[in-house]
């Protein structure tokens, strides 16, 4: 379902994005089942950050690809011209992720421009709609490694 809906994500109003994100964070454990992966999609992790202004826990479901150091995600926000809030909340601190039915501590590391194309190829192999997101914005979409211990 998400592979179809994701193609229209950039057109959704902010209130709908927030509502869907809230619902997705509530069903993320279901997503880690065979049925959940069929309905919602494979390669979804839950990123937990602390809001830089609110100091509240913020949860964001993200498509990922597994890499040697941990996991790779994109701050694509569906191809919008605005960088998603979660990106500012990582601030190179430790974060938590929920992936493969387990919580893990991770350290965010922003991928340098010189390495981005290699990592984009990995992400688009898992979720080709990232190519659509990239074409919709002039923004340089940040890629983030979530390095696990």
PDB file of C-alpha atoms in Angstrom, residues 24-104:
ATOM      1  CA  UNK A  24       2.048   4.574  11.693  1.00  0.00           C
ATOM      2  CA  UNK A  25       4.023   4.990  14.921  1.00  0.00           C
ATOM      3  CA  UNK A  26       1.180   3.241  16.753  1.00  0.00           C
ATOM      4  CA  UNK A  27       1.154   0.254  14.384  1.00  0.00           C
ATOM      5  CA  UNK A  28       4.904  -0.034  13.792  1.00  0.00           C
ATOM      6  CA  UNK A  29       5.128  -3.256  15.797  1.00  0.00           C
ATOM      7  CA  UNK A  30       2.421  -4.699  13.553  1.00  0.00           C
ATOM      8  CA  UNK A  31       4.530  -3.559  10.606  1.00  0.00           C
ATOM      9  CA  UNK A  32       7.281  -5.931  11.788  1.00  0.00           C
ATOM     10  CA  UNK A  33       5.034  -8.923  10.994  1.00  0.00           C
ATOM     11  CA  UNK A  34       4.575 -10.639   7.630  1.00  0.00           C
ATOM     12  CA  UNK A  35       1.098  -9.157   7.198  1.00  0.00           C
ATOM     13  CA  UNK A  36       2.303  -5.701   8.248  1.00  0.00           C
ATOM     14  CA  UNK A  37       5.167  -5.779   5.763  1.00  0.00           C
ATOM     15  CA  UNK A  38       2.738  -6.652   2.974  1.00  0.00           C
ATOM     16  CA  UNK A  39       0.293  -3.873   3.905  1.00  0.00           C
ATOM     17  CA  UNK A  40       2.644  -1.088   4.985  1.00  0.00           C
ATOM     18  CA  UNK A  41       5.923  -2.099   3.405  1.00  0.00           C
ATOM     19  CA  UNK A  42       9.293  -3.582   4.172  1.00  0.00           C
ATOM     20  CA  UNK A  43      12.246  -1.660   5.505  1.00  0.00           C
ATOM     21  CA  UNK A  44      10.421   0.662   7.898  1.00  0.00           C
ATOM     22  CA  UNK A  45      12.082   1.679  11.150  1.00  0.00           C
ATOM     23  CA  UNK A  46      10.878   3.971  13.894  1.00  0.00           C
ATOM     24  CA  UNK A  47      13.253   6.812  14.739  1.00  0.00           C
ATOM     25  CA  UNK A  48      12.927   8.278  18.244  1.00  0.00           C
ATOM     26  CA  UNK A  49      14.425  11.711  18.811  1.00  0.00           C
ATOM     27  CA  UNK A  50      14.062  14.398  21.451  1.00  0.00           C
ATOM     28  CA  UNK A  51      12.474  17.595  20.202  1.00  0.00           C
ATOM     29  CA  UNK A  52      15.048  20.375  20.217  1.00  0.00           C
ATOM     30  CA  UNK A  53      12.474  22.946  21.353  1.00  0.00           C
ATOM     31  CA  UNK A  54       9.863  20.863  23.182  1.00  0.00           C
ATOM     32  CA  UNK A  55      12.242  18.322  24.742  1.00  0.00           C
ATOM     33  CA  UNK A  56       9.517  15.716  24.075  1.00  0.00           C
ATOM     34  CA  UNK A  57      10.083  12.299  22.515  1.00  0.00           C
ATOM     35  CA  UNK A  58       9.289  12.417  18.797  1.00  0.00           C
ATOM     36  CA  UNK A  59       8.706   9.249  16.764  1.00  0.00           C
ATOM     37  CA  UNK A  60       9.034   9.104  12.999  1.00  0.00           C
ATOM     38  CA  UNK A  61       8.612   6.058  10.735  1.00  0.00           C
ATOM     39  CA  UNK A  62      11.237   6.035   7.974  1.00  0.00           C
ATOM     40  CA  UNK A  63      12.163   3.814   5.073  1.00  0.00           C
ATOM     41  CA  UNK A  64      15.665   2.456   5.546  1.00  0.00           C
ATOM     42  CA  UNK A  65      18.333   0.338   3.956  1.00  0.00           C
ATOM     43  CA  UNK A  66      20.695  -1.722   6.066  1.00  0.00           C
ATOM     44  CA  UNK A  67      24.392  -0.826   5.723  1.00  0.00           C
ATOM     45  CA  UNK A  68      27.528  -2.170   7.400  1.00  0.00           C
ATOM     46  CA  UNK A  69      27.467   0.491  10.128  1.00  0.00           C
ATOM     47  CA  UNK A  70      23.730   0.194  10.816  1.00  0.00           C
ATOM     48  CA  UNK A  71      20.930   1.829   8.825  1.00  0.00           C
ATOM     49  CA  UNK A  72      20.580   4.560   6.218  1.00  0.00           C
ATOM     50  CA  UNK A  73      17.593   6.928   5.972  1.00  0.00           C
ATOM     51  CA  UNK A  74      16.736   9.989   3.883  1.00  0.00           C
ATOM     52  CA  UNK A  75      15.299  13.279   5.152  1.00  0.00           C
ATOM     53  CA  UNK A  76      13.181  13.423   2.002  1.00  0.00           C
ATOM     54  CA  UNK A  77       9.827  14.514   3.471  1.00  0.00           C
ATOM     55  CA  UNK A  78       8.193  13.194   0.313  1.00  0.00           C
ATOM     56  CA  UNK A  79      10.084  15.611  -1.909  1.00  0.00           C
ATOM     57  CA  UNK A  80       8.850  18.746  -0.176  1.00  0.00           C
ATOM     58  CA  UNK A  81      11.058  21.839  -0.193  1.00  0.00           C
ATOM     59  CA  UNK A  82      11.146  21.778   3.611  1.00  0.00           C
ATOM     60  CA  UNK A  83      13.534  19.545   5.535  1.00  0.00           C
ATOM     61  CA  UNK A  84      11.603  17.386   8.037  1.00  0.00           C
ATOM     62  CA  UNK A  85      11.737  18.352  11.719  1.00  0.00           C
ATOM     63  CA  UNK A  86      13.242  15.031  12.769  1.00  0.00           C
ATOM     64  CA  UNK A  87      16.426  15.926  10.909  1.00  0.00           C
ATOM     65  CA  UNK A  88      16.984  18.972  13.132  1.00  0.00           C
ATOM     66  CA  UNK A  89      16.248  16.895  16.218  1.00  0.00           C
ATOM     67  CA  UNK A  90      19.080  14.429  15.584  1.00  0.00           C
ATOM     68  CA  UNK A  91      21.755  17.088  16.121  1.00  0.00           C
ATOM     69  CA  UNK A  92      24.414  14.340  16.048  1.00  0.00           C
ATOM     70  CA  UNK A  93      23.250  13.054  19.421  1.00  0.00           C
ATOM     71  CA  UNK A  94      22.307   9.513  20.163  1.00  0.00           C
ATOM     72  CA  UNK A  95      18.843   8.443  19.071  1.00  0.00           C
ATOM     73  CA  UNK A  96      16.818   5.277  19.453  1.00  0.00           C
ATOM     74  CA  UNK A  97      15.459   3.206  16.629  1.00  0.00           C
ATOM     75  CA  UNK A  98      12.947   0.398  16.630  1.00  0.00           C
ATOM     76  CA  UNK A  99      13.777  -2.047  13.858  1.00  0.00           C
ATOM     77  CA  UNK A 100      13.301  -5.781  13.388  1.00  0.00           C
ATOM     78  CA  UNK A 101      11.288  -5.941  16.621  1.00  0.00           C
ATOM     79  CA  UNK A 102      14.108  -4.477  18.734  1.00  0.00           C
ATOM     80  CA  UNK A 103      15.057  -1.100  20.157  1.00  0.00           C
ATOM     81  CA  UNK A 104      18.630  -0.040  19.446  1.00  0.00           C
TER      82      UNK A 104
END
